[in-house]
mmCIF file of C-alpha atoms in Angstrom:
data_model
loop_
_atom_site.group_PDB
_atom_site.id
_atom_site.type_symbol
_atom_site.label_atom_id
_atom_site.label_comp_id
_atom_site.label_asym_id
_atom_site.label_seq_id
_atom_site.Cartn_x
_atom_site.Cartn_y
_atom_site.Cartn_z
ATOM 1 C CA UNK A 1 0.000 0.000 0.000
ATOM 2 C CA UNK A 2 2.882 2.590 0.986
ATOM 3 C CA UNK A 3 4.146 1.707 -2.995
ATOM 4 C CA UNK A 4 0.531 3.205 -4.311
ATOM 5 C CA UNK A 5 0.794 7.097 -5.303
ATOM 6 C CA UNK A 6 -0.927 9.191 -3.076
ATOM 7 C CA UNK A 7 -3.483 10.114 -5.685
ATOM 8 C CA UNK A 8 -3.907 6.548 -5.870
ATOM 9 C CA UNK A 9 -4.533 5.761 -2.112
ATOM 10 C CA UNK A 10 -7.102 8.822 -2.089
ATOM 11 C CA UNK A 11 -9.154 7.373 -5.512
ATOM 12 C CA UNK A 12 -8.866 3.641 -3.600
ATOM 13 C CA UNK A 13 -9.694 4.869 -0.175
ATOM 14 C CA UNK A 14 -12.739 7.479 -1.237
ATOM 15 C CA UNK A 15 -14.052 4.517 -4.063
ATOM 16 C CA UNK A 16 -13.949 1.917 -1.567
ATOM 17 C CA UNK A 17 -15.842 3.726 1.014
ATOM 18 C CA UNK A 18 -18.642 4.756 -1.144
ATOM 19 C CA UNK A 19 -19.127 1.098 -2.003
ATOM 20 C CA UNK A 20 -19.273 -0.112 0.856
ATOM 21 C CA UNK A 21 -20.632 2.716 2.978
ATOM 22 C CA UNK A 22 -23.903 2.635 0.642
ATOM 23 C CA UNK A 23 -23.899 -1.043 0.695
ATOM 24 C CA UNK A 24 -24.413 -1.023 4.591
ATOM 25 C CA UNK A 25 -26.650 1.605 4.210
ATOM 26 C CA UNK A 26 -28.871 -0.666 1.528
ATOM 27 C CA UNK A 27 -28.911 -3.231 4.176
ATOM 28 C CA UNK A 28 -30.465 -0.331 7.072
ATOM 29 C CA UNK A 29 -27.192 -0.788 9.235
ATOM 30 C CA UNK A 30 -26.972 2.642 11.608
ATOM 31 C CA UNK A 31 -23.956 5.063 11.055
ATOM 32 C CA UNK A 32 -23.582 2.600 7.730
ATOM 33 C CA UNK A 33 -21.348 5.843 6.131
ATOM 34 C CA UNK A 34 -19.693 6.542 9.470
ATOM 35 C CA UNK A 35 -18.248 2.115 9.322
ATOM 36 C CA UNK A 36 -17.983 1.873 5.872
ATOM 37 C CA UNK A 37 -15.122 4.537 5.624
ATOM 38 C CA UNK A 38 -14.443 3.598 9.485
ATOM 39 C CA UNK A 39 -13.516 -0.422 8.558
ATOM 40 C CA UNK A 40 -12.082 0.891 4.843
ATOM 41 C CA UNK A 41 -9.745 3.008 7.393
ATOM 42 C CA UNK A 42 -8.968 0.133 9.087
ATOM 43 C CA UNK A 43 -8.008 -2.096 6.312
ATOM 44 C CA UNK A 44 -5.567 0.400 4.583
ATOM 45 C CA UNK A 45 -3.925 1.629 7.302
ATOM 46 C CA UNK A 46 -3.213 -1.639 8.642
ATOM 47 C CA UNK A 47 -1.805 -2.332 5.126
ATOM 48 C CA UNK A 48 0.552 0.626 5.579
ATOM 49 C CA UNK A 49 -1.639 3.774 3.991
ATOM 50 C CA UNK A 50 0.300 6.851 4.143
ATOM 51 C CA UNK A 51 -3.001 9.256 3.946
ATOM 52 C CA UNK A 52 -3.903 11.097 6.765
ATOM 53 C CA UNK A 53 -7.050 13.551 7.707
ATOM 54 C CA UNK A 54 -6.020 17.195 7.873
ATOM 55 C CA UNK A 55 -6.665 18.296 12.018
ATOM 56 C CA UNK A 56 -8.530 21.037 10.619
ATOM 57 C CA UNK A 57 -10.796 18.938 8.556
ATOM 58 C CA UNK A 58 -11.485 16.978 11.543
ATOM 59 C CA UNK A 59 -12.344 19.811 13.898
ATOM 60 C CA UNK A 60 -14.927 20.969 11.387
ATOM 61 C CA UNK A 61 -16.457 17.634 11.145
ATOM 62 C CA UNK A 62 -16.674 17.782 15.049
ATOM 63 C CA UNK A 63 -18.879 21.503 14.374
ATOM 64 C CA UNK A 64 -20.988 19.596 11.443
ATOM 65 C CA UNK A 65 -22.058 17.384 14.449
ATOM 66 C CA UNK A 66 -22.151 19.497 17.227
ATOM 67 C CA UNK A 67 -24.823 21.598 14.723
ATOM 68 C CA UNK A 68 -26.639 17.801 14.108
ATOM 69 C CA UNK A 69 -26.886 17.341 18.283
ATOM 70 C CA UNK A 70 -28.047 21.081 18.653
ATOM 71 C CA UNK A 71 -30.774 20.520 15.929
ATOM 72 C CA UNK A 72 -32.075 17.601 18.220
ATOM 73 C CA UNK A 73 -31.582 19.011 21.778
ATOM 74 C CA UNK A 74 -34.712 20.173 23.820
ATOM 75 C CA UNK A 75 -35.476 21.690 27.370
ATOM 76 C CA UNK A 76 -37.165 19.032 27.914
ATOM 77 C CA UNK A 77 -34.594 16.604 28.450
ATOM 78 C CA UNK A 78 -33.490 19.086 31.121
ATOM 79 C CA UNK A 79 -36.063 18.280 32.984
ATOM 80 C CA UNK A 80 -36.186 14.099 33.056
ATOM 81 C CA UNK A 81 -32.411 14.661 34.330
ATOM 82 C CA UNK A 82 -33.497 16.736 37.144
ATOM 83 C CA UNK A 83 -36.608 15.096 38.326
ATOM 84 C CA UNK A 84 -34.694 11.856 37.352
ATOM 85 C CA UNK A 85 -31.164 13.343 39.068
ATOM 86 C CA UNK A 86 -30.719 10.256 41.372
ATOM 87 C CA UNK A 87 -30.634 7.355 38.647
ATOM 88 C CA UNK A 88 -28.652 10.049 36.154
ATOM 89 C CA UNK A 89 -25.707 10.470 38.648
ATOM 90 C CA UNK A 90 -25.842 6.978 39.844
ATOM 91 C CA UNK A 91 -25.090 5.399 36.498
ATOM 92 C CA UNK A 92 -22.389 8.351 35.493
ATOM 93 C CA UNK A 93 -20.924 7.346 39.400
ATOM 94 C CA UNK A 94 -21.050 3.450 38.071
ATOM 95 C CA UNK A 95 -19.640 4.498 34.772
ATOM 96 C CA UNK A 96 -16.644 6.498 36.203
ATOM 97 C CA UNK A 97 -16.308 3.506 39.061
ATOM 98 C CA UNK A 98 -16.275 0.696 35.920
ATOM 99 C CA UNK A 99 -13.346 2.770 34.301
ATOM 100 C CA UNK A 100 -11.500 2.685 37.276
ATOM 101 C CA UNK A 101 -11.838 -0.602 37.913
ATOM 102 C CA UNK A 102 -11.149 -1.069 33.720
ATOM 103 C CA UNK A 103 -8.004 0.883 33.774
ATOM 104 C CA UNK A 104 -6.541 -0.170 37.023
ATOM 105 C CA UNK A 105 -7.031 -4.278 35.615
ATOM 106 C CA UNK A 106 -5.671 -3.175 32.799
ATOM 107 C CA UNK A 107 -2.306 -1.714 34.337
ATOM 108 C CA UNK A 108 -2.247 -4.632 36.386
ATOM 109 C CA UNK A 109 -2.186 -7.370 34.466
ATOM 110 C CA UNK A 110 0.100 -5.651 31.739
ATOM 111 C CA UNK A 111 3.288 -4.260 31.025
ATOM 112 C CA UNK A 112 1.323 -0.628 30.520
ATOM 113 C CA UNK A 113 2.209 2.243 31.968
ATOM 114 C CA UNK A 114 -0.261 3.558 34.522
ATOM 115 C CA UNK A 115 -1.349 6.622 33.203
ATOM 116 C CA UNK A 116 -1.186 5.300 29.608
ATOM 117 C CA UNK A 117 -3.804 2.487 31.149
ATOM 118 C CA UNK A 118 -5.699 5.201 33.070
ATOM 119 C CA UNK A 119 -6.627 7.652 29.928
ATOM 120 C CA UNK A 120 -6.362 4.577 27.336
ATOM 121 C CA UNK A 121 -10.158 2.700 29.419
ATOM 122 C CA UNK A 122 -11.824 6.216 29.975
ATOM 123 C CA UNK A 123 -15.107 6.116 28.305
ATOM 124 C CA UNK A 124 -15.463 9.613 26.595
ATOM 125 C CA UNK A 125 -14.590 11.870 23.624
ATOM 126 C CA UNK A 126 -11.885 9.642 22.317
ATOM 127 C CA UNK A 127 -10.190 12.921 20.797
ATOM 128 C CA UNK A 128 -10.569 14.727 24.037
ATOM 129 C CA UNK A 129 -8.498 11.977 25.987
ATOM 130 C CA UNK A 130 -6.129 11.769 23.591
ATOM 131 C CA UNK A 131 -5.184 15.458 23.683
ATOM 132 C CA UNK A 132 -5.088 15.562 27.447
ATOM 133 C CA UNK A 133 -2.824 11.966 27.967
ATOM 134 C CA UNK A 134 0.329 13.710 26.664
ATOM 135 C CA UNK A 135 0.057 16.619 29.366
ATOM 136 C CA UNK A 136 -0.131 13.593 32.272
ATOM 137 C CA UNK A 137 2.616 11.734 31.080
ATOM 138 C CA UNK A 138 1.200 8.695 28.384
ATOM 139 C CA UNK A 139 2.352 7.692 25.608
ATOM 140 C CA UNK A 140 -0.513 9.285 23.264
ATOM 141 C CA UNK A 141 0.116 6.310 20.692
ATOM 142 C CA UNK A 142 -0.987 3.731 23.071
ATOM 143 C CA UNK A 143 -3.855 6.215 24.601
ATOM 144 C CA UNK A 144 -5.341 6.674 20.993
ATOM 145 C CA UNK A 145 -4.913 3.051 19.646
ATOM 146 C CA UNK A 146 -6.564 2.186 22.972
ATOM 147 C CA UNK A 147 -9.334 4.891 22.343
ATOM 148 C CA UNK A 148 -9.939 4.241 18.720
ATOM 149 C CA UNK A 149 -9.775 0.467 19.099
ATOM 150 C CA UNK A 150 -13.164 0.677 21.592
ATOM 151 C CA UNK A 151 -14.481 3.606 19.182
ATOM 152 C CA UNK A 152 -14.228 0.925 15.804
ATOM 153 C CA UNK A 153 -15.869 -1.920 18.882
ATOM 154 C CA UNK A 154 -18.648 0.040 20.263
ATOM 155 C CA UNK A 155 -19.358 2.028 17.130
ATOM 156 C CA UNK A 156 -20.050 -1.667 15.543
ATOM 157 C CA UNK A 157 -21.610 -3.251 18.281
ATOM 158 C CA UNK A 158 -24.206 -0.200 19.121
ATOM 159 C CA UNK A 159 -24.908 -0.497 14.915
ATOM 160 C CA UNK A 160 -25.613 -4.430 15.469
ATOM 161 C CA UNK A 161 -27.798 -3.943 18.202
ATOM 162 C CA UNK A 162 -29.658 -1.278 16.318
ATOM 163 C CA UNK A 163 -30.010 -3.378 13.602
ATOM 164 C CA UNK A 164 -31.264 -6.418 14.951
ATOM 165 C CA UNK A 165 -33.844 -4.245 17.646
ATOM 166 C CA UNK A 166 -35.056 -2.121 15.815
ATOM 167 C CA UNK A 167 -35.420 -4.111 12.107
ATOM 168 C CA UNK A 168 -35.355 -1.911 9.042
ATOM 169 C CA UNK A 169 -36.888 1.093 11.104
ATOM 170 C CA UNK A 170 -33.624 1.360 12.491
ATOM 171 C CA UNK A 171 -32.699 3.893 9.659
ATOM 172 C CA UNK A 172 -35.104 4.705 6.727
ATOM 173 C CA UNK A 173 -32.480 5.607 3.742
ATOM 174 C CA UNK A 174 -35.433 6.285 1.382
ATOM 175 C CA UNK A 175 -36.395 9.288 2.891
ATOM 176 C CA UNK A 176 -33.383 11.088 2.777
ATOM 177 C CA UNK A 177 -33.190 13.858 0.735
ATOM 178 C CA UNK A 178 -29.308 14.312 -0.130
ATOM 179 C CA UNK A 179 -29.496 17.962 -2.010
ATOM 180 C CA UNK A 180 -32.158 20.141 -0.651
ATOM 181 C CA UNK A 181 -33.083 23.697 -1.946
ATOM 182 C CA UNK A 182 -30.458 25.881 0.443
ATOM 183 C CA UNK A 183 -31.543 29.002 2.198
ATOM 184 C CA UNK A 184 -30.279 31.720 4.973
ATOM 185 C CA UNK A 185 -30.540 28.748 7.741
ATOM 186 C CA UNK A 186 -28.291 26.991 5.722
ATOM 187 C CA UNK A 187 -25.616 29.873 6.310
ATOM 188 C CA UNK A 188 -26.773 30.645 9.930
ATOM 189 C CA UNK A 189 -25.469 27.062 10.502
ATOM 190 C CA UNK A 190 -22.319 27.183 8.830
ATOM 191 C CA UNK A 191 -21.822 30.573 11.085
ATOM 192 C CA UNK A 192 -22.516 28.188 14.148
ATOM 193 C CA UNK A 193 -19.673 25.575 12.678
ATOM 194 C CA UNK A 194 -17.128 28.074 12.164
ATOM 195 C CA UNK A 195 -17.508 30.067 15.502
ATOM 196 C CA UNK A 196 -17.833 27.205 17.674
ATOM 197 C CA UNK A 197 -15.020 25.152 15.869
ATOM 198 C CA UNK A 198 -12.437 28.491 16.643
ATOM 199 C CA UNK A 199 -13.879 29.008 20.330
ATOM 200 C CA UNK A 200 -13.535 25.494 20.801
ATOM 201 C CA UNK A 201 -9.631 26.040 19.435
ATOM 202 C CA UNK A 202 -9.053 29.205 20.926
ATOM 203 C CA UNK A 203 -9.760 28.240 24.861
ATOM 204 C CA UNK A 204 -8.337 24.764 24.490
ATOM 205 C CA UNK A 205 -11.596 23.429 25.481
ATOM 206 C CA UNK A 206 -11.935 19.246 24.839
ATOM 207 C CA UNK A 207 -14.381 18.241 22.695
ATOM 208 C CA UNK A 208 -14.805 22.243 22.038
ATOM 209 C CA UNK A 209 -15.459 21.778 18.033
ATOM 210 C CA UNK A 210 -18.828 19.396 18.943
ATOM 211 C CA UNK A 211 -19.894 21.050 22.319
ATOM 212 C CA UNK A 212 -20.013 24.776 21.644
ATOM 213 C CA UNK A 213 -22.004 24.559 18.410
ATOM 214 C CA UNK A 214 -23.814 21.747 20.290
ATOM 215 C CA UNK A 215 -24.840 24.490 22.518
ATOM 216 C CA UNK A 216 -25.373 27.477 20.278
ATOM 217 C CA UNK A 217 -27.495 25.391 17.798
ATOM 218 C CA UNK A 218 -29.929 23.804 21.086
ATOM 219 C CA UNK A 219 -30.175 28.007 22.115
ATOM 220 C CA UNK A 220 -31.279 28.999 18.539
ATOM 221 C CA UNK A 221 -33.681 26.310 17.993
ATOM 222 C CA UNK A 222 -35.321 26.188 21.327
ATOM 223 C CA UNK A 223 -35.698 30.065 21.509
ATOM 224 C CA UNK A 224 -37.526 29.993 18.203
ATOM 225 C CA UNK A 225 -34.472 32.243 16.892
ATOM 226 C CA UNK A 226 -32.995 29.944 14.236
ATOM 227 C CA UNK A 227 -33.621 26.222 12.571
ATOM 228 C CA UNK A 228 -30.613 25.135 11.966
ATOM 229 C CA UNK A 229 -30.275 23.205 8.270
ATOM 230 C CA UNK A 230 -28.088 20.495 7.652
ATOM 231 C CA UNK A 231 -28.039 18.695 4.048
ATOM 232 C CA UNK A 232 -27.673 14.740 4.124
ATOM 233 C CA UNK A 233 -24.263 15.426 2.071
ATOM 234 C CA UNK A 234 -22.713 17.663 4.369
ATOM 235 C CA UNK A 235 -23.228 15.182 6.971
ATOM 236 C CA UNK A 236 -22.083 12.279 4.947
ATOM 237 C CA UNK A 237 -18.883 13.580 4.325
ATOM 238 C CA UNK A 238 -18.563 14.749 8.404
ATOM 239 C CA UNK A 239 -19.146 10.872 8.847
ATOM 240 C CA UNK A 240 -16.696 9.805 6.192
ATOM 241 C CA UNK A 241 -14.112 11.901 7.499
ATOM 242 C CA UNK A 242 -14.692 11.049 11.207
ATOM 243 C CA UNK A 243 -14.690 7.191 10.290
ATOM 244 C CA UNK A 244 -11.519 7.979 8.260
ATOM 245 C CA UNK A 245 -9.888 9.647 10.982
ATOM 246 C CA UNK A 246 -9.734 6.760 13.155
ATOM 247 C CA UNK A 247 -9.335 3.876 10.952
ATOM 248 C CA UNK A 248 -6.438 5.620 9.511
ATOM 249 C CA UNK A 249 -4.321 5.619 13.268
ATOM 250 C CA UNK A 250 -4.550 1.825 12.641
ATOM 251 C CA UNK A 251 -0.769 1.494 11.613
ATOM 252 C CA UNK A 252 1.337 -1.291 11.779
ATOM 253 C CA UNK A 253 3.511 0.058 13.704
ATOM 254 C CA UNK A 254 1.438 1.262 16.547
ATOM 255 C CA UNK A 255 -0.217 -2.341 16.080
ATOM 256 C CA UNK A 256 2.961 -3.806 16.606
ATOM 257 C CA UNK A 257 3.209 -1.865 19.363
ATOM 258 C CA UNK A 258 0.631 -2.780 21.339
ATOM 259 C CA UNK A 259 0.740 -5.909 20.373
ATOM 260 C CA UNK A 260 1.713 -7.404 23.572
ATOM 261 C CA UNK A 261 -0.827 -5.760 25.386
ATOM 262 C CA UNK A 262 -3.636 -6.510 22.608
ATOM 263 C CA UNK A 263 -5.149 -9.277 24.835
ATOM 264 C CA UNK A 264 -5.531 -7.179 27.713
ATOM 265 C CA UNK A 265 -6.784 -4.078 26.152
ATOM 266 C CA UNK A 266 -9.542 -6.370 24.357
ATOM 267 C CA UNK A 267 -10.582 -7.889 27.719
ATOM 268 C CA UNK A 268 -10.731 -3.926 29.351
ATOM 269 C CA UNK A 269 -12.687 -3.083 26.397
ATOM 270 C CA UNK A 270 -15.269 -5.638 26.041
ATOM 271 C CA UNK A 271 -15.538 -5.956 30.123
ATOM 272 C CA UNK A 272 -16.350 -1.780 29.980
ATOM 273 C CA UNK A 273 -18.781 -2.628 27.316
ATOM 274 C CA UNK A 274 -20.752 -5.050 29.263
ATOM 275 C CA UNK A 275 -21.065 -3.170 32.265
ATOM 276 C CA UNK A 276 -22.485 -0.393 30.733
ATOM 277 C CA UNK A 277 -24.882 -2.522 28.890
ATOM 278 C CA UNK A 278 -25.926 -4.119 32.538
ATOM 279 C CA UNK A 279 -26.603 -0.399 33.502
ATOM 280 C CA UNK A 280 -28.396 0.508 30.107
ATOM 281 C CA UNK A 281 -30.569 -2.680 31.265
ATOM 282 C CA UNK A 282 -31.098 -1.353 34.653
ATOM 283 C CA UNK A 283 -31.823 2.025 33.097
ATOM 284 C CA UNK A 284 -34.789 0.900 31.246
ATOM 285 C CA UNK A 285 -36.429 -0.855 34.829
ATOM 286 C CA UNK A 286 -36.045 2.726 36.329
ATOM 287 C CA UNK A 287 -36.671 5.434 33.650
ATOM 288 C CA UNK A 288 -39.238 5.631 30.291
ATOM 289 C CA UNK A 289 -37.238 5.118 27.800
ATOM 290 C CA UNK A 290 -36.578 2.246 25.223
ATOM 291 C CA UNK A 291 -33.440 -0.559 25.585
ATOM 292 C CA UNK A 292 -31.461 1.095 22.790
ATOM 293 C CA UNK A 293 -32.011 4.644 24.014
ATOM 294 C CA UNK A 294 -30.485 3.422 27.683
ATOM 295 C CA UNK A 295 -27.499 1.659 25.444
ATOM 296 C CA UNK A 296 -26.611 4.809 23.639
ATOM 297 C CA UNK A 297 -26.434 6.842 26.501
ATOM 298 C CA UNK A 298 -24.536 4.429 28.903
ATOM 299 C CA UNK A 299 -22.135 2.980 25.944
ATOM 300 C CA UNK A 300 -18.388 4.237 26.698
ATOM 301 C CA UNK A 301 -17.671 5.555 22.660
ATOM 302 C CA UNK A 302 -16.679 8.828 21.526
ATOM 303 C CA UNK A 303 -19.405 11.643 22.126
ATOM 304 C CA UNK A 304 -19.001 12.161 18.154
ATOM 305 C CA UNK A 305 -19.612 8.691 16.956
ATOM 306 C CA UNK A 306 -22.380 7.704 19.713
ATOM 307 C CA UNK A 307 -24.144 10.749 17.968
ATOM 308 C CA UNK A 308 -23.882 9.614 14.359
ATOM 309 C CA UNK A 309 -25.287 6.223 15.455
ATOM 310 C CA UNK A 310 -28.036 7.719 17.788
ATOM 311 C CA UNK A 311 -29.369 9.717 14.658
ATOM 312 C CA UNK A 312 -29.168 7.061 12.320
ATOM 313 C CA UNK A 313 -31.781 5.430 14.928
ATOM 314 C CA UNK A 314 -34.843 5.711 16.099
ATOM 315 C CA UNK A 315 -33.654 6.718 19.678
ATOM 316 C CA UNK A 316 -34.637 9.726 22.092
ATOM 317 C CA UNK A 317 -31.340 11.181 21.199
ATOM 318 C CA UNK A 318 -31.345 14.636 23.356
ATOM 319 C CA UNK A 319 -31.101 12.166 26.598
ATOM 320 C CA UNK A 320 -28.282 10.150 24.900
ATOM 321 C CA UNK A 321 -26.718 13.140 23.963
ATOM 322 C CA UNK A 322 -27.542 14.602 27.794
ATOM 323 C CA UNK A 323 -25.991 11.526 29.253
ATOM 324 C CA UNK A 324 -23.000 10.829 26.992
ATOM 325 C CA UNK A 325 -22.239 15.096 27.641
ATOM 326 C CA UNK A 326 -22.574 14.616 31.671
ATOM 327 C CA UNK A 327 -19.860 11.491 31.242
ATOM 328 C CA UNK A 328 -17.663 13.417 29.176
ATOM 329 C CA UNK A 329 -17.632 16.515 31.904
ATOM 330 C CA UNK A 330 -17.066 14.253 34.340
ATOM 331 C CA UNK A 331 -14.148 12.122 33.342
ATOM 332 C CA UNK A 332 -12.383 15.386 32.256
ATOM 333 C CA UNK A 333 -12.748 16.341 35.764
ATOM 334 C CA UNK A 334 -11.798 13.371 37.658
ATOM 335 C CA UNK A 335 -9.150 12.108 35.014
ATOM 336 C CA UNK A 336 -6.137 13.399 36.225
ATOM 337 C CA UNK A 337 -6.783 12.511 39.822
ATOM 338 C CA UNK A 338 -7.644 8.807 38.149
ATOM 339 C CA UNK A 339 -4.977 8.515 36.127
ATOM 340 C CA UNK A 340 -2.368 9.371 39.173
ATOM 341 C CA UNK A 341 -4.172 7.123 41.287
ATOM 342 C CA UNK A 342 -3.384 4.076 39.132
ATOM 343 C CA UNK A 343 -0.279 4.855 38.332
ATOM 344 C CA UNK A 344 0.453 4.966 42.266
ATOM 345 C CA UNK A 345 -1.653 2.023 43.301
ATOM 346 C CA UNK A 346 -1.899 -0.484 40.355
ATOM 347 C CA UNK A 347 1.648 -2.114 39.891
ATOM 348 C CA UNK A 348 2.334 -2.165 43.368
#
């Protein structure tokens, strides 16, 4: 693959995406164009692709979503977490608690490093822990093949599950229309991208690209202000990019890597992903809302691809969106302290 022109690896990476992103999508799997160009990712880098997605590019992407979540967020939701507030901060306690217990395993019973284990097994924006591992002392290779490895698991597990409960009303590809007439909303929203992707930038704030605009949209749209428009082909290519962003870190190299460690990190991953589905369960005995709703919100992916799949299914999504949010505050708050405390506690 490194032998292939660049040119070449683009044509081959962007062709084989299409084909099988829309082939997924035939079949009704959720966030089918966020895995096709996710696994097509996979497959090249692993095979030694040289391509890479521009930062920039990325961060954008992030604002295209943030602007999807905003379109879908309601005061309502507000509400069911406040007269709710005792379930919602005793699953994001048990979700914190089952990434402690994750990581420090994980440290444990491998030759990892402990912060490297800590900030590789916490369930949040995978970009956001990534960023904040170097400044604690991991190695950021091992924190993001870590991240993205649970990303590519989750991401196809939560699509599976969607799939198979909800049937082909899990995502109704016939009634998307991919090039709608454009008006002044249209460029309202692509003022929301742009200003929340630089705020985001400009305060160093994790996750700042998807949250701010996240925000800003919600205010618009629930103040009567604004609808926010998004075409089906500008999100498209936010998914493609997104699922090419982390299939690409697949190297060989990294793989190498942490190939020693692979069995481990599989067992930490799938382990996390269980006990959050125990507490989606749970979450369904104690609150309204549907199985696959509870699973979005408790499952410990990125905020950014949890959201593609949540909208490609027929979920509440503002109280996945509220939950997934709450976890992400909350590990960048206690993941410092975390990651010190393994490192301390967990080799000795």
């Amino acid at each position: 693959m490194e032998h292939l022109s660049t040119k070449l690896q683009w044509a081959l990476l962007i062709g084989s995406s299409l084909i099988l992103g829309f082939l997924l999508q035939y079949f009704h799997v959720p966030a089918a164009l966020l895995l096709g160009p996710m696994i097509v990712g996979v497959t090249m880098g692993l095979m030694g692709s040289s391509l890479r997605i521009n930062k920039r590019l990325f961060i954008l992407c992030q604002a295209v979503l943030g602007c999807m979540i905003g379109q879908s967020l309601s005061s309502s939701v507000i509400d069911i977490l406040l007269i709710d507030w005792p379930v919602v901060l005793a699953v994001l306690l048990m979700t914190l608690a089952a990434s402690g217990l994750s990581g420090f395993l994980l440290v444990r019973y491998s030759e990892l490093p402990g912060a490297t284990g800590a900030w590789g097994s916490s369930p949040g924006g995978a970009s956001a822990m990534v960023a904040m591992a170097g400044d604690y002392g991991a190695d950021v290779r091992l924190v993001a093949f870590m991240q993205y490895l649970r990303v590519l698991f989750v991401a196809t597990a939560a699509a599976v599950v969607a799939r198979i409960g909800l049937g082909d009303t899990a995502q109704n590809a016939t009634a998307m229309a991919w090039f709608p007439a454009l008006d002044m909303r249209f460029v309202i929203t692509l003022g929301v991208m742009l200003l929340g992707a630089f705020l985001g930038q400009r305060f160093r704030i994790p996750s700042g690209a998807l949250l701010i605009p996240a925000l800003l949209g919600a205010t618009l749209q629930s103040s009567g202000t604004v609808m926010l428009q998004l075409p089906e082909w500008l999100l498209a290519g936010a998914y493609a990019l997104i699922g090419w962003t982390v299939g690409l870190r697949f190297t060989r190299p990294i793989f190498r890597l942490a190939l020693r460690t692979l069995p481990q990190m599989l067992a930490s991953i799938f382990g996390l992903m269980l006990l959050c589905g125990g507490m989606a369960w749970v979450l369904t005995k104690l609150l309204p809302i549907d199985l696959m709703t509870a699973y979005l919100a408790t499952s410990p992916g990125g905020l950014d691809t949890v959201a593609i799949i949540a909208a490609g299914s027929r979920v509440d999504m503002s109280f996945v969106m509220a939950m997934q949010t709450l976890r992400l505050f909350a590990i960048l708050m206690t993941g410092p302290a975390l990651a010190r405390f393994i490192s301390r506690f967990a080799h000795s």
